[in-house]
Amino acid sequence: MKREKQKPAPQKKRKETREAISWFEESRKQQKKILKRSTSTPKKRGYVTTNYALAKGKKGKYITPEEYKNQQKVLKALEKTSQYLAVETNITVILEKIAKTVTTALGAKQLTVWDFTPDKKGAFIIAAYGMQKQYIEHSRKDPLPIGGAWLGRAMATGQAWATSDIWKDPVLPKSWLRAVKKQNYHGLLCIPLMRKNEIIGGMCLYHKDPHEFQFFEINIMTIVANQAATAIENARIFGDLQTERTKTISIIYSLNDGLIMYDPEGRILFFNPRAQELLLVGLKDVIGKKIDEVSAKGSIYLENLQRVSRLVQKDYAVKEYATEGPQKLILEVTQIPVRDRKNKKIGTMHILHDITREKEVEQLQASFVTIASHQLRTPLSGIKWSLDSFLKGELGPLNQNQKGLLAKIFDTNEHLIDLVNDLLDVSRIEEGRFGYTFILSDITKTVDKIVQNLEINAKSRNINLTFEKPSGPLPKVSVDTSKLELSIQNVIDNGVKYTDTGGFVKIKLRTEKKSLLLIVEDNGIGIPKKDQGFIFHKFFRAENAIRYQTEGSGLGLFIARSIVEKHNGLIHFESEEAKGSAFIIQLPLDPEKMPKGKIEGL
Ligand code: ADP
């Protein structure tokens, strides 16, 4: 250990030299530590081929201040290479810049960066400095086998492999010598590119002359290899993200719905082509801008956009908007919150769905139904009164046969009148013309009246129709009696209609804290599970109901629900096929204080 006593530098008092000495001492200490940790015997100097375990240090020689200066130059280069990672985004540019800087700093001739072939059996060059194009292309056409040559060994073992002179190296297959001589290099160092213990590529440094690689150079190359590996990994992650982003964007771009995304401050982040088409607003007019701060400058299109943006304020709420201007559209606007992985809200989205055609068709249907029903109502009423006169014998005595037949015609006519009335009610509901007049009433009386009306029918079918009245008087509720009657009648009527002879329909009225509950329970045919989601839809009838009772419009429950909801109430049911059903109508005692969405006491 003679060299330890040697004075490290000439006696210049310059700051740089002082720093050099302290660094020199420090580096000696470090290297001693590494040597202590090293388990294997260091190779003798003057080697031809050697491999290095990366993590364990192998013996290197101590450096002189002169060498230190060189190393400073190399470290500077290293600092530069790390900057490329931060500044550049193109992976080839990063690797090529790293290659050039490191090659120059280490006084080498060429540098190559290698990647695995997809089958992991070979390697090819992905970036290089100073290397002939043919060699690079050749590596792509005919990849170097993993395990063979210096690079192949580095990529197979995860260790650095070097030769001080490839021309003299006995490891080099004889057949390669010509090609290597053509390349015109002697010293070669190959380092694996590692990411979290995984070999993801390799890197080779070529020296024009025979060159014995120093521990420092190998360390530097290892650091550079780590940087390159980071760059490649980042590029891969970035590439994957790009692919995902492209996928998402193409989905959004090809959506048939308009999509506007806002950041938490209300700036428009995204405005897909369909939104541009629906609102006739160009991307550049709105992107990155707060829509409220955009001056509409008398543009009806920008005004449409501003109104759409302000229209829906609650998440998941849906509203309709009719555009103004030459393009008349009806848009259904839905607001959806945008959340990140941690469920933090990072923006809001408006989905614009063009419902113009549906609305037109609906309008057409409604007008058709109204006109047709009005045209039918008068003649049907005429027929009813004429039949009534016949049946009462006002037009002369009838025999039993004639009476029976006319009674049947009367019933059929009644069904038709009911149907026309239902159709008219539905079109009034849909057009918002189903006017309501609310007054405080006692529901018990209304239910009583309905039950009495239905009793004859129930008796004729031997169905036990009962009304369990509340013991005391019920609080009065604010209702439109005639409308509510229609609603309750539909529900009780269904109970009777869909229950077998000998069955029962039980009606109960009771008060809860904030509401009145009317419960209609039967032991009839029930509603199959698969149909339960649809029974409030217009014209829907379950298959078992159609089989059991051919007559029916599928409008009763639609009307019933619409009326109950206008009273701020709820209609709910529970049912099992072949066992029976229970329908519950909840009416609020005070419509202002009624919590929405849940039946009380259930
Ligand atoms: P309609 O009775 O004219 O078919 P509604 O709108 O009143 O039309 O009812 C819709 C459907 O709901 C019925 O066709 C039937 O399938 C089902 N339904 C309603 N009430 C009952 C009930 N009490 N028992 C069994 N099914 C019922």
Short mmCIF file of N, CA, C and O in Angstrom, two decimals, residues 25-107:
data_model
loop_
_atom_site.label_atom_id
_atom_site.label_comp_id
_atom_site.label_asym_id
_atom_site.label_seq_id
_atom_site.Cartn_x
_atom_site.Cartn_y
_atom_site.Cartn_z
N GLU A 25 -8.89 11.54 -2.05
CA GLU A 25 -8.87 10.80 -0.78
C GLU A 25 -10.17 10.03 -0.61
O GLU A 25 -10.18 8.86 -0.24
N GLU A 26 -11.25 10.75 -0.86
CA GLU A 26 -12.58 10.16 -0.68
C GLU A 26 -12.73 8.93 -1.57
O GLU A 26 -13.19 7.88 -1.14
N SER A 27 -12.28 9.09 -2.83
CA SER A 27 -12.45 7.99 -3.78
C SER A 27 -11.62 6.78 -3.35
O SER A 27 -12.03 5.64 -3.51
N ARG A 28 -10.44 7.04 -2.77
CA ARG A 28 -9.63 5.91 -2.30
C ARG A 28 -10.35 5.15 -1.19
O ARG A 28 -10.37 3.93 -1.16
N LYS A 29 -10.97 5.94 -0.30
CA LYS A 29 -11.71 5.31 0.80
C LYS A 29 -12.82 4.42 0.24
O LYS A 29 -12.99 3.28 0.65
N GLN A 30 -13.54 5.01 -0.71
CA GLN A 30 -14.66 4.29 -1.32
C GLN A 30 -14.19 2.99 -1.97
O GLN A 30 -14.77 1.93 -1.80
N GLN A 31 -13.10 3.13 -2.72
CA GLN A 31 -12.61 1.97 -3.46
C GLN A 31 -12.13 0.87 -2.51
O GLN A 31 -12.32 -0.31 -2.76
N LYS A 32 -11.56 1.29 -1.39
CA LYS A 32 -11.13 0.31 -0.38
C LYS A 32 -12.34 -0.47 0.12
O LYS A 32 -12.29 -1.69 0.26
N LYS A 33 -13.42 0.30 0.39
CA LYS A 33 -14.65 -0.33 0.89
C LYS A 33 -15.13 -1.36 -0.11
O LYS A 33 -15.49 -2.48 0.24
N ILE A 34 -15.16 -0.97 -1.38
CA ILE A 34 -15.65 -1.86 -2.42
C ILE A 34 -14.80 -3.12 -2.48
O ILE A 34 -15.30 -4.23 -2.55
N LEU A 35 -13.49 -2.92 -2.39
CA LEU A 35 -12.59 -4.07 -2.45
C LEU A 35 -12.84 -5.04 -1.31
O LEU A 35 -12.82 -6.23 -1.47
N LYS A 36 -13.12 -4.46 -0.14
CA LYS A 36 -13.39 -5.27 1.05
C LYS A 36 -14.62 -6.14 0.80
O LYS A 36 -14.67 -7.30 1.20
N ARG A 37 -15.65 -5.51 0.15
CA ARG A 37 -16.91 -6.23 -0.07
C ARG A 37 -16.79 -7.30 -1.15
O ARG A 37 -17.50 -8.27 -1.17
N SER A 38 -15.87 -7.06 -2.09
CA SER A 38 -15.76 -7.94 -3.24
C SER A 38 -15.38 -9.35 -2.80
O SER A 38 -14.49 -9.55 -2.00
N THR A 39 -16.08 -10.33 -3.34
CA THR A 39 -15.84 -11.70 -2.91
C THR A 39 -14.88 -12.43 -3.85
O THR A 39 -14.12 -13.29 -3.44
N SER A 40 -14.90 -12.05 -5.12
CA SER A 40 -14.08 -12.81 -6.07
C SER A 40 -12.69 -12.19 -6.23
O SER A 40 -12.49 -11.01 -5.96
N THR A 41 -11.77 -12.97 -6.70
CA THR A 41 -10.40 -12.50 -6.89
C THR A 41 -10.34 -11.56 -8.10
O THR A 41 -10.85 -11.91 -9.16
N PRO A 42 -9.70 -10.42 -7.92
CA PRO A 42 -9.64 -9.51 -9.07
C PRO A 42 -8.80 -10.11 -10.19
O PRO A 42 -7.84 -10.83 -9.94
N LYS A 43 -9.15 -9.79 -11.41
CA LYS A 43 -8.38 -10.28 -12.57
C LYS A 43 -7.04 -9.57 -12.64
O LYS A 43 -6.91 -8.42 -12.25
N LYS A 44 -6.10 -10.29 -13.16
CA LYS A 44 -4.78 -9.65 -13.37
C LYS A 44 -4.90 -8.63 -14.49
O LYS A 44 -5.72 -8.78 -15.39
N ARG A 45 -4.06 -7.60 -14.39
CA ARG A 45 -4.08 -6.62 -15.47
C ARG A 45 -3.53 -7.27 -16.73
O ARG A 45 -2.89 -8.28 -16.70
N GLY A 46 -3.79 -6.65 -17.87
CA GLY A 46 -3.30 -7.17 -19.14
C GLY A 46 -4.21 -8.25 -19.68
O GLY A 46 -3.79 -9.10 -20.45
N TYR A 47 -5.46 -8.22 -19.29
CA TYR A 47 -6.41 -9.25 -19.74
C TYR A 47 -6.77 -9.07 -21.20
O TYR A 47 -6.55 -8.02 -21.79
N VAL A 48 -7.37 -10.11 -21.73
CA VAL A 48 -7.98 -9.96 -23.06
C VAL A 48 -9.48 -9.90 -22.87
O VAL A 48 -10.09 -8.87 -23.03
N THR A 49 -10.11 -11.01 -22.43
CA THR A 49 -11.55 -10.94 -22.17
C THR A 49 -11.81 -11.04 -20.67
O THR A 49 -11.19 -11.84 -19.99
N THR A 50 -12.72 -10.23 -20.21
CA THR A 50 -13.08 -10.29 -18.79
C THR A 50 -14.57 -9.98 -18.65
O THR A 50 -15.12 -9.28 -19.47
N ASN A 51 -15.19 -10.53 -17.61
CA ASN A 51 -16.55 -10.08 -17.33
C ASN A 51 -16.62 -9.56 -15.91
O ASN A 51 -15.82 -9.90 -15.06
N TYR A 52 -17.56 -8.66 -15.66
CA TYR A 52 -17.66 -8.00 -14.36
C TYR A 52 -19.04 -8.22 -13.79
O TYR A 52 -20.05 -8.04 -14.50
N ALA A 53 -19.03 -8.60 -12.50
CA ALA A 53 -20.33 -8.64 -11.82
C ALA A 53 -20.67 -7.19 -11.55
O ALA A 53 -19.87 -6.47 -10.96
N LEU A 54 -21.82 -6.75 -12.00
CA LEU A 54 -22.12 -5.32 -11.96
C LEU A 54 -22.18 -4.73 -10.55
O LEU A 54 -21.53 -3.75 -10.26
N ALA A 55 -22.95 -5.36 -9.69
CA ALA A 55 -23.19 -4.74 -8.40
C ALA A 55 -21.93 -4.79 -7.53
O ALA A 55 -21.60 -3.85 -6.84
N LYS A 56 -21.22 -5.92 -7.58
CA LYS A 56 -20.01 -6.04 -6.78
C LYS A 56 -18.89 -5.27 -7.47
O LYS A 56 -18.76 -5.34 -8.68
N GLY A 57 -18.12 -4.55 -6.74
CA GLY A 57 -17.02 -3.86 -7.40
C GLY A 57 -15.85 -4.80 -7.59
O GLY A 57 -15.63 -5.69 -6.77
N LYS A 58 -15.11 -4.65 -8.66
CA LYS A 58 -13.86 -5.41 -8.83
C LYS A 58 -12.71 -4.43 -8.71
O LYS A 58 -12.88 -3.22 -8.87
N LYS A 59 -11.60 -5.00 -8.52
CA LYS A 59 -10.47 -4.11 -8.26
C LYS A 59 -10.15 -3.21 -9.46
O LYS A 59 -10.09 -3.66 -10.59
N GLY A 60 -9.93 -1.97 -9.18
CA GLY A 60 -9.43 -1.06 -10.19
C GLY A 60 -8.22 -0.39 -9.60
O GLY A 60 -7.93 -0.56 -8.41
N LYS A 61 -7.52 0.37 -10.39
CA LYS A 61 -6.33 1.01 -9.79
C LYS A 61 -6.73 2.37 -9.22
O LYS A 61 -7.75 2.94 -9.61
N TYR A 62 -5.91 2.85 -8.29
CA TYR A 62 -6.16 4.19 -7.75
C TYR A 62 -5.79 5.21 -8.79
O TYR A 62 -4.89 5.01 -9.59
N ILE A 63 -6.47 6.36 -8.74
CA ILE A 63 -6.24 7.31 -9.83
C ILE A 63 -5.37 8.47 -9.39
O ILE A 63 -5.30 8.81 -8.20
N THR A 64 -4.72 9.08 -10.36
CA THR A 64 -3.89 10.25 -10.11
C THR A 64 -4.74 11.48 -10.37
O THR A 64 -5.79 11.37 -11.02
N PRO A 65 -4.30 12.65 -9.89
CA PRO A 65 -5.09 13.87 -10.17
C PRO A 65 -5.29 14.10 -11.66
O PRO A 65 -6.31 14.63 -12.08
N GLU A 66 -4.31 13.69 -12.45
CA GLU A 66 -4.44 13.85 -13.91
C GLU A 66 -5.63 13.04 -14.40
O GLU A 66 -6.51 13.51 -15.15
N GLU A 67 -5.67 11.80 -13.91
CA GLU A 67 -6.79 10.92 -14.29
C GLU A 67 -8.10 11.50 -13.74
O GLU A 67 -9.14 11.43 -14.38
N TYR A 68 -7.96 12.10 -12.55
CA TYR A 68 -9.15 12.69 -11.94
C TYR A 68 -9.76 13.75 -12.85
O TYR A 68 -10.98 13.83 -13.02
N LYS A 69 -8.85 14.55 -13.48
CA LYS A 69 -9.33 15.59 -14.37
C LYS A 69 -10.11 14.98 -15.52
O LYS A 69 -11.17 15.47 -15.92
N ASN A 70 -9.54 13.91 -16.05
CA ASN A 70 -10.23 13.23 -17.15
C ASN A 70 -11.59 12.73 -16.70
O ASN A 70 -12.59 12.82 -17.40
N GLN A 71 -11.55 12.20 -15.49
CA GLN A 71 -12.80 11.64 -14.97
C GLN A 71 -13.84 12.75 -14.76
O GLN A 71 -15.03 12.55 -14.99
N GLN A 72 -13.33 13.92 -14.33
CA GLN A 72 -14.24 15.07 -14.18
C GLN A 72 -14.92 15.37 -15.50
O GLN A 72 -16.11 15.64 -15.57
N LYS A 73 -14.10 15.28 -16.59
CA LYS A 73 -14.63 15.55 -17.93
C LYS A 73 -15.75 14.54 -18.24
O LYS A 73 -16.82 14.88 -18.73
N VAL A 74 -15.46 13.30 -17.88
CA VAL A 74 -16.43 12.23 -18.16
C VAL A 74 -17.70 12.45 -17.33
O VAL A 74 -18.82 12.31 -17.81
N LEU A 75 -17.46 12.86 -16.06
CA LEU A 75 -18.64 13.08 -15.20
C LEU A 75 -19.50 14.23 -15.73
O LEU A 75 -20.72 14.19 -15.66
N LYS A 76 -18.81 15.25 -16.26
CA LYS A 76 -19.53 16.38 -16.87
C LYS A 76 -20.40 15.85 -18.01
O LYS A 76 -21.57 16.23 -18.18
N ALA A 77 -19.77 14.95 -18.80
CA ALA A 77 -20.50 14.36 -19.93
C ALA A 77 -21.72 13.60 -19.42
O ALA A 77 -22.81 13.66 -20.00
N LEU A 78 -21.49 12.94 -18.29
CA LEU A 78 -22.57 12.15 -17.69
C LEU A 78 -23.73 13.05 -17.28
O LEU A 78 -24.91 12.74 -17.49
N GLU A 79 -23.33 14.20 -16.71
CA GLU A 79 -24.35 15.16 -16.29
C GLU A 79 -25.17 15.59 -17.51
O GLU A 79 -26.39 15.70 -17.46
N LYS A 80 -24.43 15.77 -18.64
CA LYS A 80 -25.09 16.20 -19.87
C LYS A 80 -26.07 15.12 -20.35
O LYS A 80 -27.20 15.42 -20.71
N THR A 81 -25.59 13.87 -20.29
CA THR A 81 -26.47 12.80 -20.79
C THR A 81 -27.75 12.72 -19.96
O THR A 81 -28.82 12.48 -20.49
N SER A 82 -27.62 12.97 -18.63
CA SER A 82 -28.82 12.88 -17.80
C SER A 82 -29.81 13.97 -18.17
O SER A 82 -31.01 13.81 -18.01
N GLN A 83 -29.26 15.10 -18.67
CA GLN A 83 -30.16 16.19 -19.07
C GLN A 83 -31.02 15.80 -20.28
O GLN A 83 -32.16 16.23 -20.40
N TYR A 84 -30.41 14.99 -21.17
CA TYR A 84 -31.19 14.60 -22.36
C TYR A 84 -32.49 13.92 -21.95
O TYR A 84 -33.51 14.08 -22.59
N LEU A 85 -32.40 13.17 -20.85
CA LEU A 85 -33.58 12.44 -20.39
C LEU A 85 -34.70 13.40 -20.05
O LEU A 85 -35.88 13.11 -20.25
N ALA A 86 -34.30 14.55 -19.49
CA ALA A 86 -35.32 15.50 -19.06
C ALA A 86 -35.84 16.34 -20.21
O ALA A 86 -37.00 16.72 -20.24
N VAL A 87 -34.94 16.65 -21.17
CA VAL A 87 -35.31 17.61 -22.21
C VAL A 87 -35.96 16.95 -23.42
O VAL A 87 -36.97 17.42 -23.95
N GLU A 88 -35.39 15.82 -23.86
CA GLU A 88 -35.86 15.19 -25.10
C GLU A 88 -37.03 14.26 -24.85
O GLU A 88 -37.17 13.72 -23.76
N THR A 89 -37.85 14.07 -25.87
CA THR A 89 -38.94 13.10 -25.73
C THR A 89 -38.78 11.94 -26.70
O THR A 89 -39.27 10.85 -26.46
N ASN A 90 -38.02 12.18 -27.79
CA ASN A 90 -37.86 11.13 -28.79
C ASN A 90 -36.75 10.17 -28.34
O ASN A 90 -35.60 10.57 -28.16
N ILE A 91 -37.10 8.93 -28.17
CA ILE A 91 -36.17 7.95 -27.61
C ILE A 91 -34.91 7.80 -28.46
O ILE A 91 -33.79 7.74 -27.95
N THR A 92 -35.06 7.78 -29.80
CA THR A 92 -33.87 7.62 -30.66
C THR A 92 -32.94 8.82 -30.48
O THR A 92 -31.72 8.66 -30.37
N VAL A 93 -33.52 10.02 -30.43
CA VAL A 93 -32.69 11.21 -30.24
C VAL A 93 -31.96 11.12 -28.90
O VAL A 93 -30.75 11.37 -28.82
N ILE A 94 -32.66 10.72 -27.84
CA ILE A 94 -32.02 10.61 -26.51
C ILE A 94 -30.84 9.65 -26.59
O ILE A 94 -29.72 9.99 -26.21
N LEU A 95 -31.09 8.46 -27.14
CA LEU A 95 -30.04 7.44 -27.15
C LEU A 95 -28.88 7.88 -28.02
O LEU A 95 -27.71 7.67 -27.66
N GLU A 96 -29.18 8.51 -29.15
CA GLU A 96 -28.09 8.93 -30.03
C GLU A 96 -27.25 10.02 -29.37
O GLU A 96 -26.03 10.04 -29.47
N LYS A 97 -27.93 10.92 -28.66
CA LYS A 97 -27.18 12.00 -27.99
C LYS A 97 -26.32 11.41 -26.86
O LYS A 97 -25.17 11.80 -26.69
N ILE A 98 -26.91 10.49 -26.10
CA ILE A 98 -26.16 9.84 -25.03
C ILE A 98 -24.93 9.15 -25.63
O ILE A 98 -23.80 9.30 -25.16
N ALA A 99 -25.17 8.41 -26.73
CA ALA A 99 -24.09 7.65 -27.38
C ALA A 99 -22.96 8.58 -27.78
O ALA A 99 -21.79 8.32 -27.49
N LYS A 100 -23.31 9.68 -28.41
CA LYS A 100 -22.27 10.60 -28.90
C LYS A 100 -21.48 11.18 -27.73
O LYS A 100 -20.24 11.15 -27.73
N THR A 101 -22.19 11.68 -26.70
CA THR A 101 -21.52 12.33 -25.58
C THR A 101 -20.58 11.36 -24.87
O THR A 101 -19.44 11.69 -24.56
N VAL A 102 -21.06 10.16 -24.62
CA VAL A 102 -20.27 9.19 -23.86
C VAL A 102 -19.06 8.72 -24.69
O VAL A 102 -17.94 8.63 -24.18
N THR A 103 -19.29 8.46 -25.97
CA THR A 103 -18.19 8.00 -26.82
C THR A 103 -17.07 9.04 -26.82
O THR A 103 -15.90 8.72 -26.62
N THR A 104 -17.46 10.30 -27.01
CA THR A 104 -16.46 11.34 -27.07
C THR A 104 -15.73 11.47 -25.73
O THR A 104 -14.51 11.53 -25.67
N ALA A 105 -16.52 11.50 -24.65
CA ALA A 105 -15.92 11.71 -23.33
C ALA A 105 -14.96 10.58 -22.96
O ALA A 105 -13.93 10.81 -22.31
N LEU A 106 -15.28 9.36 -23.35
CA LEU A 106 -14.42 8.24 -22.98
C LEU A 106 -13.33 7.98 -24.03
O LEU A 106 -12.60 7.01 -23.95
N GLY A 107 -13.26 8.86 -25.01
CA GLY A 107 -12.23 8.74 -26.05
C GLY A 107 -12.41 7.49 -26.88
O GLY A 107 -11.43 6.92 -27.37
#
